[in-house]
Coordinates of C-alpha atoms and ligand atoms in Angstrom, one line a residue:
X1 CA -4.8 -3.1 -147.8
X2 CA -1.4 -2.7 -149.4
X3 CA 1.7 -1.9 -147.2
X4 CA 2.9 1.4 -148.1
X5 CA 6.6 2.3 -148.2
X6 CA 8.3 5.3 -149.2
X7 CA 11.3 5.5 -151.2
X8 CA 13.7 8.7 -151.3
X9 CA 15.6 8.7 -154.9
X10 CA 15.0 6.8 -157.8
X11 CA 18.4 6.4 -159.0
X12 CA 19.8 2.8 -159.5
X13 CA 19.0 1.3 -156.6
X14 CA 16.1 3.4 -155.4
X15 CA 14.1 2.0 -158.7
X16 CA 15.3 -1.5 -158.6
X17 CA 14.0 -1.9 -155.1
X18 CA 10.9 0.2 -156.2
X19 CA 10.3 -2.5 -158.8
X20 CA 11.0 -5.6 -156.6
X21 CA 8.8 -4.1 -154.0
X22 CA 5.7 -3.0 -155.9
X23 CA 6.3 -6.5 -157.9
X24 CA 6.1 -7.8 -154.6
X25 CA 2.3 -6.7 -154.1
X26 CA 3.6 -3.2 -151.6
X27 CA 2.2 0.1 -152.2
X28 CA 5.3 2.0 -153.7
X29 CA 6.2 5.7 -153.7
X30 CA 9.0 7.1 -154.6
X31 CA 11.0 11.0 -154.6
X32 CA 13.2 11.7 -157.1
X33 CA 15.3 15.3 -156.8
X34 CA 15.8 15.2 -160.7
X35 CA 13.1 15.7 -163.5
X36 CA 11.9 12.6 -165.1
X37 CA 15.2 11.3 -167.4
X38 CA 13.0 9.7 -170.2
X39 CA 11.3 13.4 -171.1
X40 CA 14.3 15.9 -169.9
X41 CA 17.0 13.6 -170.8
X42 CA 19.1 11.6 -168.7
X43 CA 21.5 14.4 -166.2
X44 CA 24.2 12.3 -165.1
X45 CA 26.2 13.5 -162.2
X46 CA 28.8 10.5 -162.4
X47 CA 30.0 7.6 -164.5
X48 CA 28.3 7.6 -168.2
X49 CA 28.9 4.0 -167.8
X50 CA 28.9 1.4 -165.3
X51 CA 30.4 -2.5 -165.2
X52 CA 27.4 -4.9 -164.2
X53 CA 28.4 -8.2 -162.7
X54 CA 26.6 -10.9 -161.4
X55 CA 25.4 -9.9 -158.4
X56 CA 23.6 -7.1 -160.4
X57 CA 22.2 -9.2 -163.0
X58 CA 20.9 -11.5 -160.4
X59 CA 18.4 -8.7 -159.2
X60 CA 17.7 -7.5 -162.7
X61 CA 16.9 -11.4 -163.7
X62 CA 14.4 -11.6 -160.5
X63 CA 12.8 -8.1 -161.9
X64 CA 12.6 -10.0 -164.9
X65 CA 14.4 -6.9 -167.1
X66 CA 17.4 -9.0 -167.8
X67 CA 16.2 -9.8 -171.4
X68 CA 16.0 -6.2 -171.8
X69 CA 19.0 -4.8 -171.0
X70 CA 21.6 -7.6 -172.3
X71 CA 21.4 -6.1 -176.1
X72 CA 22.5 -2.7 -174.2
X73 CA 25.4 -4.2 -172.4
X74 CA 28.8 -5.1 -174.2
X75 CA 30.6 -7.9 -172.6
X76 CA 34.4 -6.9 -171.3
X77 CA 36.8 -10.3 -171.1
X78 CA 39.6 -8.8 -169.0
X79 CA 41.5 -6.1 -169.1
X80 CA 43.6 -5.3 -171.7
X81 CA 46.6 -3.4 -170.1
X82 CA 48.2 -0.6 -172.5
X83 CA 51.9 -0.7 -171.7
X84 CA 53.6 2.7 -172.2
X85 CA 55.2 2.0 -175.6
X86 CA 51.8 1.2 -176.5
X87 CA 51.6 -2.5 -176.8
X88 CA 48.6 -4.2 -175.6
X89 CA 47.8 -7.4 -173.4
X90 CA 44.6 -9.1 -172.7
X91 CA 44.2 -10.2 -169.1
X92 CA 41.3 -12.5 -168.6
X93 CA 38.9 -12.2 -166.0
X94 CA 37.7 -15.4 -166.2
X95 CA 38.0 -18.9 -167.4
X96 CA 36.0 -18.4 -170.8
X97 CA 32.9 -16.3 -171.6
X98 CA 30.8 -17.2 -169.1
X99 CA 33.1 -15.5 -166.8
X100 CA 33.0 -11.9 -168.2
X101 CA 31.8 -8.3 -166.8
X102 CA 29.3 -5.7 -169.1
X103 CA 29.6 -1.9 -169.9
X104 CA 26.2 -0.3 -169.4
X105 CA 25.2 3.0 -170.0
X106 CA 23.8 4.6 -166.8
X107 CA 21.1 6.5 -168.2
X108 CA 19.7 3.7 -170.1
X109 CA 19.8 1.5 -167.1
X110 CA 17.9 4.0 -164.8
X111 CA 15.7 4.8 -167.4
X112 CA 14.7 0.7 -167.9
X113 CA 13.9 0.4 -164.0
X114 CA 12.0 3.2 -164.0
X115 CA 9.8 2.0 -166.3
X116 CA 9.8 -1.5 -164.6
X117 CA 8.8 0.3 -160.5
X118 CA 5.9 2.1 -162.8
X119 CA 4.8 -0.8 -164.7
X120 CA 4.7 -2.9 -161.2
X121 CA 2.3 0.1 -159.9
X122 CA 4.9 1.8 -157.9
X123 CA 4.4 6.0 -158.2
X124 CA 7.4 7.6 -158.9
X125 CA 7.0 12.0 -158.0
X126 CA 9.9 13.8 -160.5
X127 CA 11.5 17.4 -159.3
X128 CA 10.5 16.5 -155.5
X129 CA 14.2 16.7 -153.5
X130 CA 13.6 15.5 -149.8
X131 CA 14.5 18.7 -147.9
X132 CA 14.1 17.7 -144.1
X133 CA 12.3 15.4 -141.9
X134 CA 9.4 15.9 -139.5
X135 CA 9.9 12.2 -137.1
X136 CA 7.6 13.6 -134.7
X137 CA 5.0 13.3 -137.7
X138 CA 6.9 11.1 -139.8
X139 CA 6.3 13.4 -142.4
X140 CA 8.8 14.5 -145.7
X141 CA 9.3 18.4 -146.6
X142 CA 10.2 17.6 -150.3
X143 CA 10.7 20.8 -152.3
X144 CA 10.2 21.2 -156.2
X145 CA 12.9 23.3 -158.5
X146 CA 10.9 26.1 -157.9
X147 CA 10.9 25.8 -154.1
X148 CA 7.4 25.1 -153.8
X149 CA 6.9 22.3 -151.0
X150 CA 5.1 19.5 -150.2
X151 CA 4.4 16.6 -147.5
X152 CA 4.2 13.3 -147.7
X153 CA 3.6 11.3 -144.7
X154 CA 5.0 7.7 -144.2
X155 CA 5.7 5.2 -141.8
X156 CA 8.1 3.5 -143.0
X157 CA 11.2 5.9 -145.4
X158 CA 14.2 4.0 -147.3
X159 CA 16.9 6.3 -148.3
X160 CA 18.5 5.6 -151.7
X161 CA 19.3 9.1 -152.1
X162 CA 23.1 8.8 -152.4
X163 CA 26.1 9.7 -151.0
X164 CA 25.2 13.0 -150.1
X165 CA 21.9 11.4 -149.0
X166 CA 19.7 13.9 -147.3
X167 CA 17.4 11.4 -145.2
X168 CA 21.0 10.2 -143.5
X169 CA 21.3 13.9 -142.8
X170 CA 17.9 14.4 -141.3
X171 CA 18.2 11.0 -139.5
X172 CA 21.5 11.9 -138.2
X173 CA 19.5 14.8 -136.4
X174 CA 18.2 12.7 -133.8
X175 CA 20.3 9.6 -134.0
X176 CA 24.3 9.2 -134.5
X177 CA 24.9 7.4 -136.8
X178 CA 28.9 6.8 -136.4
X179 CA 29.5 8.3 -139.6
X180 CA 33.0 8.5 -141.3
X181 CA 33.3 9.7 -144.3
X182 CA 37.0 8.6 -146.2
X183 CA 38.5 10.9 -149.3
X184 CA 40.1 9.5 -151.4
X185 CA 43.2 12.1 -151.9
X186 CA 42.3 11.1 -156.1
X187 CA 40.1 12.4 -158.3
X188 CA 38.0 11.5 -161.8
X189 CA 37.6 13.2 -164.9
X190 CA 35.9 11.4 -168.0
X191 CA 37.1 12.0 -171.7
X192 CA 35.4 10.3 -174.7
X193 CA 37.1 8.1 -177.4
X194 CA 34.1 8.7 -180.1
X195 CA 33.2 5.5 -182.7
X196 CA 35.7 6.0 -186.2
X197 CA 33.2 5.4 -189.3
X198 CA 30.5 4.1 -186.9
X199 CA 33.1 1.2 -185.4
X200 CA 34.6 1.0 -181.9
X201 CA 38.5 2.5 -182.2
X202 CA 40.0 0.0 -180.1
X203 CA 38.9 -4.1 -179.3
X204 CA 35.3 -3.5 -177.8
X205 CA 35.2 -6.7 -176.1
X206 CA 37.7 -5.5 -172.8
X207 CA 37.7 -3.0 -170.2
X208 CA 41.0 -1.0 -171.2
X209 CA 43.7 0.5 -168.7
X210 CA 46.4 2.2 -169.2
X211 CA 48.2 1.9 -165.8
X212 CA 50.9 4.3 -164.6
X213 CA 52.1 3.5 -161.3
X214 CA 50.2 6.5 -159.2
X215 CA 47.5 7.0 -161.9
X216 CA 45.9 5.4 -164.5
X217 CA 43.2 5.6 -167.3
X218 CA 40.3 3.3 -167.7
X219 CA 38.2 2.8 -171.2
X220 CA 34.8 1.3 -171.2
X221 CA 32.8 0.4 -174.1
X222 CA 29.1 1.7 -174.9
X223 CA 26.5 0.2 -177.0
X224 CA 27.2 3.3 -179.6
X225 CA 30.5 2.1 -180.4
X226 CA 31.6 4.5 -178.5
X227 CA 34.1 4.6 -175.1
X228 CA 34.1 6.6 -171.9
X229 CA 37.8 7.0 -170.6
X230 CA 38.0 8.2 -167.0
X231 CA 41.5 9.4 -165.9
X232 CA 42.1 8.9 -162.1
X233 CA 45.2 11.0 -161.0
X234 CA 46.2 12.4 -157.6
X235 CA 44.3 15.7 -156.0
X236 CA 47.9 16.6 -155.0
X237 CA 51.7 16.4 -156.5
X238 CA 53.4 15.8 -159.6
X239 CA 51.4 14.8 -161.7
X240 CA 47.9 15.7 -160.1
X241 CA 45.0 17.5 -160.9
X242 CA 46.6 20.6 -159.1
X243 CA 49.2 20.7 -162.0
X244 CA 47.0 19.4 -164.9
X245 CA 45.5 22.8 -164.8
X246 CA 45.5 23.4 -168.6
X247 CA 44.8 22.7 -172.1
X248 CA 48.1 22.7 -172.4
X249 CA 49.4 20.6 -169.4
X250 CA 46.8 17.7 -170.1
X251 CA 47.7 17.6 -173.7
X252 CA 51.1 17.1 -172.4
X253 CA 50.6 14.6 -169.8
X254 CA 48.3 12.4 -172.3
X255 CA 51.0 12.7 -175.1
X256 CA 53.8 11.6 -172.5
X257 CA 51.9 8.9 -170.7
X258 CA 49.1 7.9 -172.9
X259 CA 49.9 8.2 -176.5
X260 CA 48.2 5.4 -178.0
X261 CA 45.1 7.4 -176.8
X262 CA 45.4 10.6 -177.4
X263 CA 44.6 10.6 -181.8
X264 CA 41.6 8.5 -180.6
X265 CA 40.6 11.5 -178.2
X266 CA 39.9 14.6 -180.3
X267 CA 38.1 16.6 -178.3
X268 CA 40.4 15.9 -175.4
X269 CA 41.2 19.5 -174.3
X270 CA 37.5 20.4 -174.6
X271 CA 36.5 17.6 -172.8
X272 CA 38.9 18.0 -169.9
X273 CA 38.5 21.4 -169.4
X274 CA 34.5 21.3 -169.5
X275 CA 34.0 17.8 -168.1
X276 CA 34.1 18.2 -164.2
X277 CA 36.4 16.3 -161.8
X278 CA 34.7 13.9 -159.7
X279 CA 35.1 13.1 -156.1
X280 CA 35.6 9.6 -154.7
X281 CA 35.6 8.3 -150.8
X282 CA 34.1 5.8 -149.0
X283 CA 31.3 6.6 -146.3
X284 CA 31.5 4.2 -143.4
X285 CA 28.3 4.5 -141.0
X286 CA 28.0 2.5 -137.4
X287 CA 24.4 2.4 -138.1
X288 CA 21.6 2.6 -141.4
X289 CA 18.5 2.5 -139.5
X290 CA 16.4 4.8 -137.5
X291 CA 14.5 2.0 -135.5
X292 CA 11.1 1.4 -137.8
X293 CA 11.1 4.3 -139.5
X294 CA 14.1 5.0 -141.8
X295 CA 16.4 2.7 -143.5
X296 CA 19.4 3.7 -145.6
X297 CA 20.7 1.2 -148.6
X298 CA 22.6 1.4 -151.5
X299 CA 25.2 4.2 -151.9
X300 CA 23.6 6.4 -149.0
X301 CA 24.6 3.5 -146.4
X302 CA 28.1 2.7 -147.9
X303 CA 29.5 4.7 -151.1
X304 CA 32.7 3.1 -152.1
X305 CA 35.4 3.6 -154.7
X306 CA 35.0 2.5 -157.8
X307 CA 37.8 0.2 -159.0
X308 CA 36.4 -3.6 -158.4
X309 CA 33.2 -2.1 -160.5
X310 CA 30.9 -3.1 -157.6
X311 CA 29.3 -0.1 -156.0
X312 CA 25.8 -0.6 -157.8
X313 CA 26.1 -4.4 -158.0
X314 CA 26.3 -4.2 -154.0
X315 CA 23.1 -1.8 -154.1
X316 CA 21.1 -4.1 -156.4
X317 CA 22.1 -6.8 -153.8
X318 CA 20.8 -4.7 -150.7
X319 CA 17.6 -3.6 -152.9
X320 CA 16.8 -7.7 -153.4
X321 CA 17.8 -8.6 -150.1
X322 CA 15.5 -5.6 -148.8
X323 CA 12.7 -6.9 -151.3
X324 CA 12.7 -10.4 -149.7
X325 CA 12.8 -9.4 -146.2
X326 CA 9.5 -7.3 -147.0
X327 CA 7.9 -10.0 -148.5
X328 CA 8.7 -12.6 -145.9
X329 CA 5.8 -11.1 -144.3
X330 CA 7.0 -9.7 -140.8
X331 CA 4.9 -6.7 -139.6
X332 CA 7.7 -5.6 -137.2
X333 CA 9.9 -2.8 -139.8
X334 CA 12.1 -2.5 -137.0
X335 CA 12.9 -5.5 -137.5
X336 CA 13.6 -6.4 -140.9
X337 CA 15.7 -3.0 -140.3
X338 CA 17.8 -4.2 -137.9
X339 CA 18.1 -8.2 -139.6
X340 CA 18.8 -6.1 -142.9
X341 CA 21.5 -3.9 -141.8
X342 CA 23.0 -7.5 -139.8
X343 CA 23.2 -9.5 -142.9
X344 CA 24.7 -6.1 -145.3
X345 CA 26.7 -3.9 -143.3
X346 CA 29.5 -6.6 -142.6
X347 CA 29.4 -7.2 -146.9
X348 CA 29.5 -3.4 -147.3
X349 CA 32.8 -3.5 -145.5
X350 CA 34.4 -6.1 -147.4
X351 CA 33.5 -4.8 -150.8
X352 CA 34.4 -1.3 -149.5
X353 CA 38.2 -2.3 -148.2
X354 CA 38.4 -5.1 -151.6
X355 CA 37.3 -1.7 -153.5
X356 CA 40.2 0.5 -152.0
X357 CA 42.9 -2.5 -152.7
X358 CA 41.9 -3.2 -156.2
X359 CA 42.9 0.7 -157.0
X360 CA 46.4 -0.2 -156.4
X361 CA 45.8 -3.3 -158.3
X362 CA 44.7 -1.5 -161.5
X363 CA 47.1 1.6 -161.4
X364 CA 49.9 -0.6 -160.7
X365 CA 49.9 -4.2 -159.9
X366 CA 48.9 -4.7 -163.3
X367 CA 52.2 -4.2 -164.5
X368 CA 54.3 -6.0 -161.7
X369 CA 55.8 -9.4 -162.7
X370 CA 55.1 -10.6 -158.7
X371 CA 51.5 -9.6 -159.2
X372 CA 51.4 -11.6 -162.3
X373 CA 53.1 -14.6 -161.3
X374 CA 51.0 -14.7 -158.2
X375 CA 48.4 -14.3 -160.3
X376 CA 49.1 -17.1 -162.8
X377 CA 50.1 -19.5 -159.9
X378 CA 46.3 -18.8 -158.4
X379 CA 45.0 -19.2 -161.9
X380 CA 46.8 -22.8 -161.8
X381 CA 46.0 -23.7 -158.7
X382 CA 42.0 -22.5 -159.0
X383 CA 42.1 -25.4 -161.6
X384 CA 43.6 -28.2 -159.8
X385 CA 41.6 -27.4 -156.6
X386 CA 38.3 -26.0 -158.2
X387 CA 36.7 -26.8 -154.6
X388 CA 39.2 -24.9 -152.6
X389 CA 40.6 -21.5 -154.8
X390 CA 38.6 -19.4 -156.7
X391 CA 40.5 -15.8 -157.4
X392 CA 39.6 -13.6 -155.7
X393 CA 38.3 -11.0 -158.1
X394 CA 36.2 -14.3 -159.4
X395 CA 34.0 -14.6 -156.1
X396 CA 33.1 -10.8 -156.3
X397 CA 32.6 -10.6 -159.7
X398 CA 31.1 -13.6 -160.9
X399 CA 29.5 -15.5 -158.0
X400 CA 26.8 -14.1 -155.3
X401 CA 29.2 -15.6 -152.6
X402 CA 29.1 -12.9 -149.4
X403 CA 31.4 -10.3 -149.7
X404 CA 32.7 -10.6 -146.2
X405 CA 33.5 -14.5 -147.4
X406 CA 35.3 -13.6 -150.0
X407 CA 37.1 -10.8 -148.7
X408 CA 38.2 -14.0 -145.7
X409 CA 38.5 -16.7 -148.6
X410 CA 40.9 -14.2 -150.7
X411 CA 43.0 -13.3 -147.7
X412 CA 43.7 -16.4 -147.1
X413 CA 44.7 -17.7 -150.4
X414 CA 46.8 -14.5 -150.9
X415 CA 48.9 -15.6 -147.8
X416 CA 49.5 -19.0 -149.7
X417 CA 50.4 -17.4 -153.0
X418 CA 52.4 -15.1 -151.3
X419 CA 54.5 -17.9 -149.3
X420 CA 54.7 -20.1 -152.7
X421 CA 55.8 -17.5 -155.1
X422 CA 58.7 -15.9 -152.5
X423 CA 62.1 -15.9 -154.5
X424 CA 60.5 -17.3 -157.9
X425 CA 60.5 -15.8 -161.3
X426 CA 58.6 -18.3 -163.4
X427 CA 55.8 -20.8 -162.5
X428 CA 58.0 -24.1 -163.5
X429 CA 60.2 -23.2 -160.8
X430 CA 56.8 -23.9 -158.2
X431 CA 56.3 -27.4 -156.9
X432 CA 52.9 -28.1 -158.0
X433 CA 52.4 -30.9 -156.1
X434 CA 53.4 -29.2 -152.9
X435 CA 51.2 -26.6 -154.1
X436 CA 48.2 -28.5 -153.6
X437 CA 49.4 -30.3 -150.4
X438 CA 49.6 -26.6 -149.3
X439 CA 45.8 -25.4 -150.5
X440 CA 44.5 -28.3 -149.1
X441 CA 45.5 -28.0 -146.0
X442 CA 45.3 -24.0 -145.6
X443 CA 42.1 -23.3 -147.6
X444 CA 38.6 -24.6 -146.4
X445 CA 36.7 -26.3 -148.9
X446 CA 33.9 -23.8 -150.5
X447 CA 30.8 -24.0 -148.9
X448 CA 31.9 -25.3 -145.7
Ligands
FAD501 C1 33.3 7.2 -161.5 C2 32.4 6.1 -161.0 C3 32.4 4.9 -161.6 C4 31.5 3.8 -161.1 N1 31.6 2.6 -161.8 C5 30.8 1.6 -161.3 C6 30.8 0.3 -161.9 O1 31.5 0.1 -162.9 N2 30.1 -0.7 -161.4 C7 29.3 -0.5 -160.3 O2 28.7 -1.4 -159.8 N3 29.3 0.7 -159.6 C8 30.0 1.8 -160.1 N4 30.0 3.0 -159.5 C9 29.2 3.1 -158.3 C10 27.7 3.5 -158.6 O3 27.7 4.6 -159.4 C11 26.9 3.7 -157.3 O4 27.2 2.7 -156.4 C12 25.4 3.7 -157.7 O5 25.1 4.8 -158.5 C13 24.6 3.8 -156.4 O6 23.3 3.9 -156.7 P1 22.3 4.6 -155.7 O7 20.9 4.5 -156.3 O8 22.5 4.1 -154.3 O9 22.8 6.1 -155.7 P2 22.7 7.2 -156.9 O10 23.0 6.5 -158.2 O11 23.6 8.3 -156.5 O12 21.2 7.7 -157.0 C14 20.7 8.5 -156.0 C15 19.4 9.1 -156.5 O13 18.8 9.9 -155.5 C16 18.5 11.1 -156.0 N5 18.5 12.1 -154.9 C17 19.6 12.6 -154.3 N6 19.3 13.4 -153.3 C18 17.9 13.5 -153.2 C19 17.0 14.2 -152.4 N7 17.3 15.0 -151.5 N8 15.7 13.9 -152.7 C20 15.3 13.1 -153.6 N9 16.1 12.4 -154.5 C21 17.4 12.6 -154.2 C22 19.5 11.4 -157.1 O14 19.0 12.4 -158.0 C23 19.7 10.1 -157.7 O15 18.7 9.8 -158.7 C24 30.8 4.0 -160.0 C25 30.8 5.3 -159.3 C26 31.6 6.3 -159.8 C27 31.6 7.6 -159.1

């Protein structure tokens, strides 16, 4: 007989694992609080598009849908930084092309694994939002739009309901979970820049910022030729979302600080008065599992911020590492619980602190001439000591290397561009040579 798992939410992560698992030969069901997106339409909730790195292809590739979503996904090269008299600069992430990050619509994505956890034989139950837990009787309450309710009865329960996850709540109940939940004191609101006679209004191929110091503006590119700008400005202060409290006061604050924008953002006042602000935090928890019974991955275990673009790559990474442990065949859930939450929660952290430093990074580092001198002097220095310094941003974004590894590895090579850069303007005033006598004996070789 099949091994039957349950899966609450069937967002991102929830079907990804539901398609790896059921792929896998498991018995797969899965609750989903929403109404099935490909008949009622996609209802988002947050970002209209995401950034998908590596680690995210990698599980898409292994649930063999990576053929399928590359036409949707337009490739971003770097960043290209809008200065406030409006001139632009394209900041590479990578080396060439093979070192490059893609905008994907959300919808589409969830939409695409869905399909894939049904074709695999998983069963996925629309309108069904878990609304408590029975663990005497290991059975789910889930209740439909109308409130009519339902049990399902399960052994073994992953939670990949979210941030506001409700199985953390009901496991919380009769287990503490050391749970810490960090606001951030800024906020989101997203604005569209709409195609201009069916082409893209700016250069598609780049992730665009317009950085201000304490606030910024991101654009990403869709497959419609569209792109989705989200403004990320302080809850509090001068300028905030407390005083960008009107048509008026936006319109102001995008003419003054973002005017390239603004006559490629016509409906901007509609779309920031109707658009809603978004929250952002990070949830820290001591502990995801509820012995055998209840595990919690993806953004229900550790919701960060989203400025390195990583929140759903590090999902899709718990969802394969989840699938594998399952299919390595132990019959003890505890566990592959416990050995799962051992080999994540220390990555979690990393990507959730390298998550909170990269906002700094974007709003302002961008346009700091230290940044970018330390910056170009890592660039250099990656190249003559390929085997010792990769950037930082490089090992999260384009290699599966542990987050925890890179978090240590990027420390440590900050401290050496930080001592070699001290007093300097330009990189011909660096000693290259002492440079490299400096990497080599400060930085490990990788993979050791
Ligand atoms: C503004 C913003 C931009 C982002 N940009 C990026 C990016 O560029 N790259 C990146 O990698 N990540 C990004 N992220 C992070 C990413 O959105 C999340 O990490 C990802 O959505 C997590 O997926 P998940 O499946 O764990 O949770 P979710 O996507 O939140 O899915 C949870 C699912 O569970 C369902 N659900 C909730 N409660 C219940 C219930 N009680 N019963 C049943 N079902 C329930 C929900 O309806 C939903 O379908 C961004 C996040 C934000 C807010």
């Amino acid at each position: 007989m099949k091994r039957e798992i349950t899966i609450v939410g069937a967002g991102l992560v929830g079907a990804l694992l539901g398609a790896l698992l059921a792929q896998r030969g498991f018995a797969v069901t899965l609750f989903e609080r929403r109404p099935d997106p490909r008949k009622a339409g996609f209802l988002g909730g947050r970002s209209i598009n995401l950034a998908l790195a590596e680690r995210g292809w990698h599980g898409l590739r292994l649930a063999g849908l990576a053929e399928t979503l590359q036409p949707l996904a337009v490739m971003m090269r770097g960043r290209m930084v809008h200065a406030p008299d409006g001139s632009t600069n394209l900041q590479r992430y990578g080396r060439d092309d093979s070192e490059v990050i893609w905008s994907i619509n959300r919808g589409r994505l969830n939409m695409t694994l869905l399909d894939a956890a049904e074709s695999a034989g998983a069963r996925i139950h629309f309108d069904q939002r878990l609304a408590d837990v029975d663990w005497n009787s290991s059975t789910l309450h889930l209740a439909d739009e109308s409130g009519a309710t339902r049990m399902h009865e399960s052994t073994t329960i992953i939670g990949a309901d979210g941030a506001g996850s409700a199985l953390r709540a009901a496991m919380a109940q009769t287990l503490d979970l050391g749970e810490r939940f960090e606001p951030l004191d800024h906020s989101y609101k997203e604005l569209e820049i709409p195609p201009v006679e069916g082409r893209f209004a700016m250069e598609p191929n780049a992730l665009h910022i317009w950085p201000r110091g304490n606030y910024m503006c991101i654009a990403l590119p869709n497959a419609e030729s569209s792109f989705t700008v989200t403004l990320f400005l302080p809850n509090h202060g001068d300028p905030s979302f407390d005083t960008i409290d009107s048509v008026a006061a936006a319109r102001a604050l995008f003419e003054r600080d973002f005017a390239d924008a603004v006559p490629l953002i016509p409906d901007l006042e509609h779309d920031f008065m109707h658009n809603p602000t978004g929250m952002l935090g990070t949830l820290y928890l001591q502990r995801w599992h509820l012995h055998g019974r209840a595990l919690l991955v993806g953004d229900a275990a550790h919701a960060i911020v989203p400025f390195h673009g990583q929140g759903m790559n590090c999902g899709f990474e718990d969802a394969v590492e989840l699938a594998d442990l399952f299919a390595a065949g132990a019959s003890d859930t505890g566990g592959i619980f416990a050995e799962f939450e051992r080999r994540r929660r220390p990555n979690a952290e990393a990507i959730a602190a390298m998550a909170l430093e990269n906002y700094v990074e974007m709003r302002d580092s961008v346009a700091d001439p230290a940044f970018l001198l330390r910056r170009e002097l890592g660039r250099v220095l990656a190249a003559r000591n390929p085997d010792r310094f990769v950037p930082r941003y490089s090992m999260v974004t384009f290699t599966r290397m542990p987050y925890a590894e890179a978090f240590a590895r990027g420390a440590a090579q900050e401290r050496v561009l930080r001592a070699l850069t001290a007093g300097r303007q330009r990189i011909d005033e660096i000693d290259l040579a002492a440079a490299d006598a400096r990497v080599r004996a400060e930085l490990e070789p990788l993979g050791s």
